[in-house]
Amino acid sequence: MTGPEHTETVQGPSVPTAPVAPTASLEAIGAGAYVVDEQGCIIAVNAHAERLLGRPAADLIGHDAHDLLHRGPQGQPLPRTQCAMRQAFHAGRTAQADEDYFARADGTVLRISWLITPYDLDGRRGGTLVVFHAPGHTHVPEPEPAAQPMSELARLALLAETTTRLTSTLDVDEALRRLVGLVLPRLADWVVVDLITERDEVWRTIVVHADGEKLTHHEDLQGPMPPIPEESPMPLSRALRGVASNLAGPQTYQGAPDSGIAVEQRRLFDVTGMRSAAIAPIRSTRAVLGALTLGRDEKSAPFTPVDLPLIEDIARRAGLALDNARLYQRQRKVAETMQNHLLPQMPGVPGLQMTVRYLPAPDASQVGGDWYDAFPLSDASTALAIGDVVGHDLEAAAGMAQVRNMLRAYAWSQHEPPSRIVERLDEAIQHITDVTMATTIFARVEPADEGWRLSWTNAGHPPPLLISRDGLARYLTDGHGILLGTQTGTRRPDATAQLPPGSTLVLYTDGLVEAPRRTLDEGLDRLRQHAAALAHRPLASFTDQLLRRVRPAGNDDDVAVLALRVPDS
């Protein structure tokens, strides 16, 4: 027989996005605004639009926007084939018009100018934002074209898109990627993001150039930066202290440098060829997180002071999004660290291979109640356990630790069958823990004449899966009893099975096989099918591939797996 093999991996989750209610973003727009879905029906509207149209949100939401609102100059219905807004909607592009007409609730016609642009819904493209202004009803000052080429409606639409796109993710890298896509090439040719780390160090995180729609990342310009000078009047230093936004150019940094940051800024202008830059602090409500620099080449008009308020607004929204993402990732790290410490190290068992995996729930700010365990017993056999305490919070994690530790104590001190050990555990948890319900499989594995023998009892848990070396897979459905915490006092059954050479035993929690819109039988069939197909793989690869293939997409539960293999003789 071969020696023991032990692999232990705790993997982090992918980061989900957090959907943001469209209405919250729309209220920040200083004009009428509404969002339509893929069919053109209104799904959100701001208060400004309600006032302009004389209609409450309840009379707008759910209606086709074109049929309800669009009219000709005399109030006549507007054919869809003649509607420029409808054409832009179907093309999925940004468009605007200076004169059009909407129907108000009182039958009058409202002359408007509008802008339409794609809009994120739940972190994905699929909606469309309409921003409209009605001259004579609400005055929105129009800047001089030479001073600010972007119209007021386009500016409001950009800020709304910035809010919804940045706040619909809780991943820092994804938020920065979206920020780049929002400002390039719409506002600038270059974007540079300097972030202040939790150790108060500055890191040049992003340097991206836009050549038309093509974006090029300049990783050679990224990396650690010198410390923030306390007194420097230079634009980036002031922004990193949260003092103010400023304009800058190559000439700004041509004098004798007053700090290491000034040296890096001179290098940035020299290498990139930027001729004009606007630099704004990235702030949250709690701290300065960094600085946003937008740069323009010689072929673009230089930035002017009129551009700064828009860039400051974008940087402020980026700061709120990055702060939320950082807080979430910090909370996730704490949860993962706690879970790692709660889950035990696996023992080496001569003559057996063993591997375990734990995948947190996608919402990794919550630790879970899934657990596994394996430990030697006083009679030289080995105990195996897997279980699930109801809940996905700190109480579930604490309950999981209590149940696991109590089971260890009973199994070590009481030389009894698995069923009796679990009966003692069930009696105890009702009186000395806060656990309401839990499931578990407790088993003993020991050498037998032709391999190894497994004896177990199952308290309401999904059945173990046994796969032969030839890929024959079957569930061990014997020994099944009621879950823990029901206080029925019924006796629990025991069961035994041989583990022949080359066989693989899989213990798992329900997150591996259960999912919305899929029955438990479908999940179990899927697990059996893939386990049989992977039987020839080394145990670590077998387990990794099983998780990758079987765990349901969109699963919102954590998963624990304990796999054991009896090597060939």
XYZ file of C-alpha atoms in Angstrom:
569
model
C 0.000 0.000 0.000
C 1.066 3.561 -0.549
C 1.671 6.070 2.203
C -0.739 8.799 3.279
C -1.571 11.702 1.032
C -3.152 14.810 2.480
C -4.230 17.870 0.546
C -6.130 20.693 2.155
C -7.418 23.732 0.294
C -9.748 26.508 1.328
C -10.726 28.505 -1.727
C -12.165 31.999 -1.789
C -15.326 32.855 -3.658
C -15.870 34.912 -6.738
C -17.054 38.327 -6.092
C -20.578 38.915 -6.696
C -21.967 42.144 -7.773
C -24.465 44.001 -5.646
C -27.419 45.331 -7.633
C -28.254 48.965 -7.074
C -31.814 50.252 -7.286
C -31.950 52.507 -10.376
C -34.181 55.055 -8.655
C -31.492 55.906 -6.100
C -29.086 56.874 -8.887
C -31.712 58.814 -10.844
C -32.485 61.159 -7.962
C -28.958 62.563 -8.220
C -29.682 63.783 -11.756
C -30.752 67.418 -11.971
C -33.189 66.781 -14.829
C -36.040 64.457 -15.653
C -34.843 60.854 -15.964
C -36.242 57.382 -16.318
C -34.904 53.904 -17.098
C -36.507 51.401 -19.476
C -35.882 47.664 -19.699
C -35.017 45.650 -22.800
C -38.646 45.873 -23.998
C -38.809 49.647 -23.613
C -41.028 49.587 -20.499
C -40.308 52.106 -17.738
C -38.853 50.456 -14.619
C -37.629 53.487 -12.651
C -38.254 57.232 -12.686
C -37.000 60.174 -10.637
C -39.072 62.827 -8.895
C -38.004 65.519 -11.386
C -39.568 63.527 -14.233
C -42.760 63.031 -12.213
C -43.083 66.790 -11.782
C -42.360 67.612 -15.427
C -44.801 65.018 -16.744
C -47.452 65.603 -14.099
C -47.586 61.863 -13.496
C -46.736 59.891 -10.344
C -44.265 57.045 -10.682
C -47.077 54.510 -10.347
C -48.627 55.839 -13.576
C -45.311 55.541 -15.428
C -43.681 52.309 -14.255
C -44.635 49.281 -16.301
C -45.794 51.257 -19.344
C -44.131 51.343 -22.745
C -42.319 54.704 -22.745
C -42.895 55.423 -26.421
C -46.627 54.677 -26.391
C -47.218 56.581 -23.159
C -45.074 59.685 -23.716
C -43.862 60.328 -27.256
C -45.934 62.729 -29.327
C -45.683 65.002 -32.342
C -45.639 68.838 -31.996
C -49.467 69.020 -32.007
C -49.889 66.159 -29.570
C -50.575 63.559 -32.258
C -49.296 59.974 -31.780
C -45.760 59.567 -33.088
C -45.174 56.511 -35.311
C -42.354 54.363 -34.012
C -40.620 54.485 -37.379
C -40.301 58.276 -37.008
C -38.985 58.222 -33.445
C -35.240 58.930 -33.231
C -35.226 57.944 -29.559
C -36.727 54.555 -30.395
C -34.127 53.972 -33.096
C -31.270 54.742 -30.684
C -32.886 52.462 -28.096
C -32.917 49.495 -30.479
C -29.375 50.237 -31.646
C -28.134 50.333 -28.046
C -26.218 53.547 -28.605
C -26.016 57.011 -27.059
C -27.980 59.725 -28.897
C -29.557 63.102 -28.189
C -31.969 65.612 -29.701
C -32.618 69.286 -29.036
C -36.367 69.252 -29.715
C -38.991 66.613 -29.149
C -42.341 66.314 -27.376
C -43.752 64.341 -24.438
C -47.385 64.021 -23.388
C -48.247 65.282 -19.897
C -51.002 63.788 -17.777
C -53.265 66.833 -18.314
C -53.192 66.366 -22.112
C -50.761 69.182 -22.847
C -47.580 68.677 -24.824
C -44.181 69.262 -23.204
C -41.334 70.423 -25.441
C -38.127 68.686 -24.387
C -34.514 68.038 -25.294
C -33.262 64.565 -24.468
C -30.275 62.236 -24.211
C -30.478 58.444 -24.278
C -27.657 56.057 -23.272
C -27.225 52.375 -22.276
C -27.578 51.756 -18.539
C -26.509 48.891 -16.265
C -29.148 46.745 -14.597
C -27.933 44.475 -11.761
C -24.339 44.804 -12.910
C -25.044 43.958 -16.562
C -25.973 45.969 -19.627
C -29.630 45.683 -20.501
C -31.351 48.920 -19.538
C -31.519 52.317 -21.180
C -31.399 55.692 -19.439
C -33.384 58.657 -20.783
C -32.510 62.119 -19.435
C -34.716 65.005 -20.572
C -34.884 68.744 -19.969
C -37.921 70.945 -20.575
C -36.972 74.594 -21.263
C -39.380 76.922 -19.497
C -40.252 74.420 -16.743
C -36.886 73.895 -15.094
C -33.952 76.037 -16.023
C -30.676 74.202 -16.389
C -27.895 76.661 -17.182
C -26.121 75.879 -20.435
C -22.362 76.535 -20.311
C -20.548 78.281 -23.065
C -19.639 75.721 -25.752
C -16.043 76.859 -25.868
C -15.702 76.403 -22.117
C -17.398 72.996 -21.758
C -18.086 70.954 -24.898
C -20.086 68.331 -22.999
C -23.734 69.332 -22.740
C -25.485 69.438 -19.396
C -27.621 66.433 -20.285
C -24.573 64.427 -21.350
C -22.830 65.372 -18.115
C -25.801 64.265 -16.014
C -26.081 61.042 -17.977
C -22.367 60.329 -17.430
C -22.669 60.922 -13.693
C -25.718 58.645 -13.492
C -23.894 55.931 -15.430
C -20.840 56.385 -13.203
C -22.936 55.910 -10.078
C -24.751 52.799 -11.232
C -21.739 51.103 -12.821
C -19.307 51.716 -9.966
C -21.700 50.870 -7.152
C -22.912 47.632 -8.759
C -19.692 45.778 -7.934
C -17.922 45.074 -4.646
C -14.615 44.160 -6.262
C -11.941 46.879 -6.254
C -10.263 45.762 -9.484
C -13.583 45.560 -11.313
C -14.592 49.015 -10.064
C -11.338 50.462 -11.394
C -11.806 48.708 -14.735
C -15.267 50.231 -15.036
C -13.933 53.664 -14.095
C -11.440 53.469 -16.944
C -14.198 52.536 -19.387
C -16.322 55.457 -18.253
C -13.735 58.201 -18.777
C -11.787 56.846 -21.761
C -12.009 58.064 -24.472
C -15.056 60.131 -23.590
C -13.226 62.670 -21.403
C -9.522 62.074 -21.852
C -6.729 60.227 -23.647
C -5.071 59.000 -20.438
C -6.305 57.935 -17.025
C -4.035 57.472 -14.015
C -5.220 56.229 -10.613
C -3.015 56.516 -7.518
C -4.414 54.748 -4.465
C -3.422 55.025 -0.816
C -3.089 51.567 0.720
C -4.157 50.583 4.214
C -0.514 51.048 5.269
C -0.643 54.677 4.053
C 1.569 53.909 1.085
C 0.806 55.268 -2.388
C 0.517 52.813 -5.260
C 0.165 53.884 -8.879
C -2.530 51.319 -9.662
C -3.639 52.217 -13.184
C -2.074 53.962 -16.177
C -4.184 53.481 -19.323
C -4.057 55.192 -22.724
C -6.923 55.402 -25.207
C -6.221 55.394 -28.918
C -9.755 55.738 -30.207
C -11.615 52.819 -28.638
C -8.437 50.790 -28.076
C -7.199 50.877 -24.465
C -3.553 50.127 -23.633
C -2.393 49.439 -20.070
C 1.088 50.725 -19.240
C 2.172 48.443 -16.408
C 5.737 49.792 -16.653
C 4.451 53.085 -15.216
C 2.547 51.430 -12.385
C 3.862 50.443 -8.968
C 4.856 51.942 -5.610
C 5.166 55.703 -5.265
C 7.149 57.878 -2.834
C 5.389 59.035 0.353
C 2.940 61.933 0.317
C 4.734 65.185 1.228
C 3.046 67.155 3.988
C 3.599 70.644 2.607
C 4.071 70.320 -1.164
C 1.914 72.684 -3.261
C 2.189 70.429 -6.338
C -1.140 69.241 -7.809
C -0.855 65.477 -7.193
C 0.500 65.955 -3.680
C -2.402 68.273 -2.843
C -4.930 65.820 -4.295
C -3.477 62.911 -2.314
C -3.841 64.998 0.849
C -7.444 65.697 -0.147
C -6.823 69.437 -0.377
C -8.098 70.358 -3.835
C -8.378 69.544 -7.513
C -5.948 71.182 -9.906
C -4.905 71.421 -13.523
C -1.363 70.478 -14.495
C 0.904 70.147 -17.501
C 4.499 69.208 -18.267
C 5.617 72.677 -17.250
C 4.147 72.178 -13.774
C 6.864 69.672 -12.912
C 9.811 71.134 -14.823
C 11.314 72.984 -11.861
C 13.422 71.532 -9.092
C 11.346 68.689 -7.593
C 10.225 69.200 -4.009
C 9.487 65.488 -3.402
C 9.799 62.022 -4.842
C 6.213 62.229 -6.098
C 7.144 65.278 -8.154
C 9.949 63.266 -9.785
C 7.488 60.516 -10.700
C 5.036 63.050 -12.111
C 7.708 64.587 -14.340
C 8.486 61.078 -15.594
C 4.791 60.441 -16.224
C 4.422 63.552 -18.407
C 7.660 62.820 -20.268
C 6.791 59.198 -21.072
C 3.095 59.607 -21.875
C 3.291 62.859 -23.822
C 0.326 64.314 -21.913
C 0.040 68.047 -22.478
C -2.827 68.764 -20.098
C -4.088 66.987 -16.975
C -6.843 67.401 -14.411
C -6.115 65.856 -11.009
C -8.840 65.292 -8.379
C -8.859 63.615 -4.952
C -10.613 60.271 -4.619
C -12.406 60.565 -1.286
C -14.824 58.505 0.735
C -16.884 59.816 3.625
C -14.119 58.642 5.952
C -10.781 59.273 4.267
C -8.813 60.211 1.169
C -8.327 57.045 -0.875
C -6.137 58.404 -3.666
C -6.187 60.635 -6.727
C -7.663 60.479 -10.225
C -5.665 62.010 -13.077
C -7.184 62.505 -16.533
C -4.744 63.512 -19.250
C -5.029 64.789 -22.816
C -2.562 64.627 -25.689
C -1.666 67.459 -28.069
C -4.464 66.484 -30.454
C -7.113 67.146 -27.770
C -8.218 70.449 -26.299
C -6.532 71.183 -22.967
C -8.508 70.939 -19.751
C -9.856 74.191 -18.297
C -11.171 75.061 -14.818
C -14.696 74.489 -16.152
C -13.871 70.754 -16.461
C -12.915 70.309 -12.819
C -16.418 70.048 -11.230
C -17.336 67.096 -13.484
C -14.055 65.302 -12.806
C -14.447 65.959 -9.073
C -17.948 64.432 -9.193
C -16.628 61.342 -10.948
C -13.759 61.017 -8.465
C -16.164 61.408 -5.542
C -18.412 58.627 -6.866
C -15.358 56.456 -7.462
C -14.279 57.057 -3.872
C -17.591 55.889 -2.443
C -17.556 52.773 -4.628
C -13.941 51.910 -3.793
C -14.529 52.444 -0.088
C -17.515 50.091 -0.125
C -15.519 47.497 -2.062
C -12.586 47.750 0.345
C -14.845 47.390 3.371
C -16.494 44.343 1.805
C -13.174 42.714 0.959
C -11.873 43.406 4.462
C -14.982 41.812 5.949
C -14.631 38.882 3.566
C -11.018 38.362 4.608
C -11.985 38.339 8.283
C -14.736 35.814 7.575
C -12.433 33.582 5.556
C -9.717 33.733 8.220
C -12.226 32.819 10.896
C -13.551 29.924 8.812
C -10.012 28.677 8.139
C -9.273 28.573 11.849
C -12.533 26.813 12.630
C -11.923 24.025 10.102
C -9.416 21.396 11.319
C -6.197 20.062 9.854
C -6.532 16.561 8.417
C -4.518 13.706 9.966
C -2.266 11.426 7.958
C -3.654 7.888 7.919
C -1.207 5.180 6.748
C -2.676 3.268 3.837
C -5.286 5.917 2.964
C -5.372 9.085 0.889
C -7.526 11.946 2.098
C -8.317 15.419 0.783
C -10.756 18.119 1.829
C -12.153 21.259 0.250
C -14.207 24.124 1.592
C -15.800 26.766 -0.664
C -17.457 29.716 1.106
C -20.822 31.017 0.015
C -20.619 33.734 -2.672
C -21.615 36.275 -0.025
C -18.345 35.732 1.768
C -19.081 38.393 4.397
C -20.983 35.565 6.083
C -19.278 32.487 7.452
C -21.229 29.270 7.171
C -22.213 26.220 9.144
C -20.709 23.560 6.825
C -17.832 21.560 8.279
C -15.741 18.420 7.936
C -13.518 16.522 10.323
C -11.226 13.496 10.524
C -9.286 12.368 13.580
C -7.746 9.213 15.083
C -9.690 7.285 17.715
C -8.273 5.565 20.776
C -8.804 2.074 19.256
C -6.560 2.975 16.247
C -9.485 3.454 13.853
C -10.114 6.821 12.189
C -13.225 8.954 12.593
C -14.727 10.808 9.646
C -17.443 13.439 9.930
C -19.202 15.990 7.808
C -22.099 18.227 8.759
C -24.124 21.346 8.285
C -25.484 23.593 11.044
C -28.522 25.555 9.913
C -27.692 29.184 9.058
C -25.085 31.343 7.326
C -23.811 33.684 9.997
C -21.538 33.877 13.013
C -24.043 31.921 15.105
C -23.959 29.067 12.595
C -20.147 29.112 12.598
C -20.031 29.096 16.402
C -22.606 26.299 16.514
C -20.592 24.335 13.972
C -17.486 24.568 16.177
C -19.463 23.445 19.236
C -20.995 20.453 17.471
C -17.685 19.372 15.974
C -15.814 19.617 19.279
C -18.535 17.780 21.201
C -18.567 15.014 18.598
C -14.800 14.672 18.903
C -15.029 14.355 22.681
C -17.774 11.705 22.600
C -16.095 9.720 19.817
C -12.760 9.620 21.650
C -14.073 8.791 25.107
C -16.993 6.480 24.305
C -16.171 3.143 22.643
C -19.570 2.779 21.064
C -21.041 2.429 17.543
C -21.431 5.620 15.508
C -25.206 5.620 16.091
C -24.815 5.812 19.866
C -22.180 8.560 19.618
C -24.563 10.689 17.544
C -27.454 9.967 19.925
C -25.351 11.332 22.789
C -24.456 14.346 20.682
C -28.120 14.986 19.844
C -29.095 14.838 23.520
C -26.325 17.262 24.469
C -26.776 19.948 21.838
C -30.398 20.432 22.854
C -29.306 21.494 26.335
C -25.869 23.101 26.142
C -25.760 24.817 22.734
C -27.872 27.280 20.760
C -27.942 25.000 17.708
C -31.529 24.435 16.610
C -30.991 21.965 13.777
C -28.047 20.298 12.112
C -27.218 17.369 9.891
C -24.180 15.121 10.085
C -22.624 11.862 9.009
C -20.339 10.273 11.580
C -18.265 7.295 10.457
C -15.403 5.036 11.484
C -12.960 3.618 8.971
C -10.624 0.733 9.842
C -8.587 -1.920 8.012
C -10.435 -5.062 6.936
C -9.440 -8.317 5.207
C -9.783 -6.958 1.656
C -9.329 -3.256 2.033
C -11.043 -1.090 4.605
C -14.383 -1.181 6.372
C -16.648 1.838 6.868
C -19.299 1.984 9.576
C -21.510 5.032 9.889
C -24.742 6.672 10.881
C -26.460 9.458 8.978
C -28.431 12.187 10.762
C -30.445 13.773 7.952
C -27.440 14.430 5.692
C -27.034 13.728 1.947
C -25.771 10.127 1.561
C -22.094 9.252 1.058
C -21.030 8.355 -2.473
C -18.763 5.332 -3.086
C -16.990 4.977 -6.452
C -15.087 1.848 -7.448
C -11.799 1.979 -9.330
C -13.766 0.988 -12.457
C -16.132 3.947 -12.186
C -19.148 2.220 -10.621
C -20.758 4.795 -8.328
C -23.471 4.181 -5.751
C -24.921 6.080 -2.839
C -24.717 4.530 0.638
C -28.320 5.086 1.651
C -28.346 2.739 4.677
C -27.931 4.065 8.190
C -30.132 7.086 7.462
C -31.957 8.711 10.393
C -33.559 11.993 11.361
C -31.526 15.207 11.626
C -30.166 16.566 14.909
C -32.272 18.852 17.082
C -35.721 17.326 16.536
C -35.922 15.955 20.115
C -37.766 12.806 19.043
C -35.601 10.436 21.083
C -35.683 7.772 18.352
C -32.875 5.246 18.049
C -30.444 5.808 15.234
C -29.373 3.073 12.794
C -25.855 1.934 11.924
C -24.622 0.698 8.575
C -21.414 -0.843 7.245
C -19.780 -1.134 3.818
C -16.499 -2.411 2.430
C -14.108 0.062 0.814
C -12.229 -2.111 -1.700
C -8.791 -1.215 -3.112
C -8.946 1.676 -5.568
C -12.324 2.912 -4.306
C -13.116 6.530 -3.456
C -15.530 7.706 -0.765
C -17.033 11.197 -1.004
C -18.699 12.989 1.904
C -20.180 16.385 1.012
C -22.672 19.023 2.130
C -25.889 19.954 0.357
C -24.409 23.057 -1.297
C -22.754 20.707 -3.790
C -26.012 19.216 -5.077
C -28.837 21.627 -4.242
C -29.747 24.708 -6.264
C -32.824 26.756 -7.129
C -34.795 25.378 -10.077
C -33.105 21.982 -9.742
C -34.398 19.011 -7.759
C -32.229 17.183 -5.245
C -32.429 14.012 -7.356
C -31.061 15.927 -10.339
C -28.179 17.196 -8.245
C -27.394 13.727 -6.897
C -27.492 12.227 -10.394
C -25.112 14.912 -11.608
C -22.695 14.227 -8.754
C -22.748 10.466 -9.379
C -22.217 10.893 -13.128
C -19.194 13.167 -12.792
C -17.674 11.227 -9.887
C -17.766 8.046 -11.971
C -16.140 9.809 -14.923
C -13.356 11.200 -12.714
C -12.586 7.993 -10.803
C -9.251 7.523 -12.597
C -7.932 10.958 -11.584
C -5.511 11.439 -8.658
C -7.493 12.281 -5.540
C -6.675 16.002 -5.433
C -7.539 16.431 -9.113
C -10.657 14.284 -8.665
C -11.908 16.564 -5.900
C -11.115 19.833 -7.653
C -12.764 18.744 -10.892
C -15.788 17.393 -9.034
C -16.361 20.763 -7.394
C -15.831 22.619 -10.653
C -18.248 20.428 -12.605
C -20.958 19.741 -10.052
C -21.320 22.833 -7.880
C -24.381 24.656 -9.270
C -23.913 27.967 -11.027
C -25.369 30.745 -8.904
C -25.132 28.610 -5.773
C -25.626 30.771 -2.663
C -24.511 28.139 -0.145
C -21.117 27.098 1.146
C -19.759 23.645 0.321
C -17.606 21.195 2.278
C -16.194 18.009 0.725
C -14.153 15.211 2.294
C -12.818 12.612 -0.158
C -11.036 9.416 0.888
C -9.362 6.854 -1.341
C -8.140 3.350 -0.667
C -5.076 2.907 -2.909
C -4.690 -0.197 -5.050
C -2.877 -3.010 -3.305
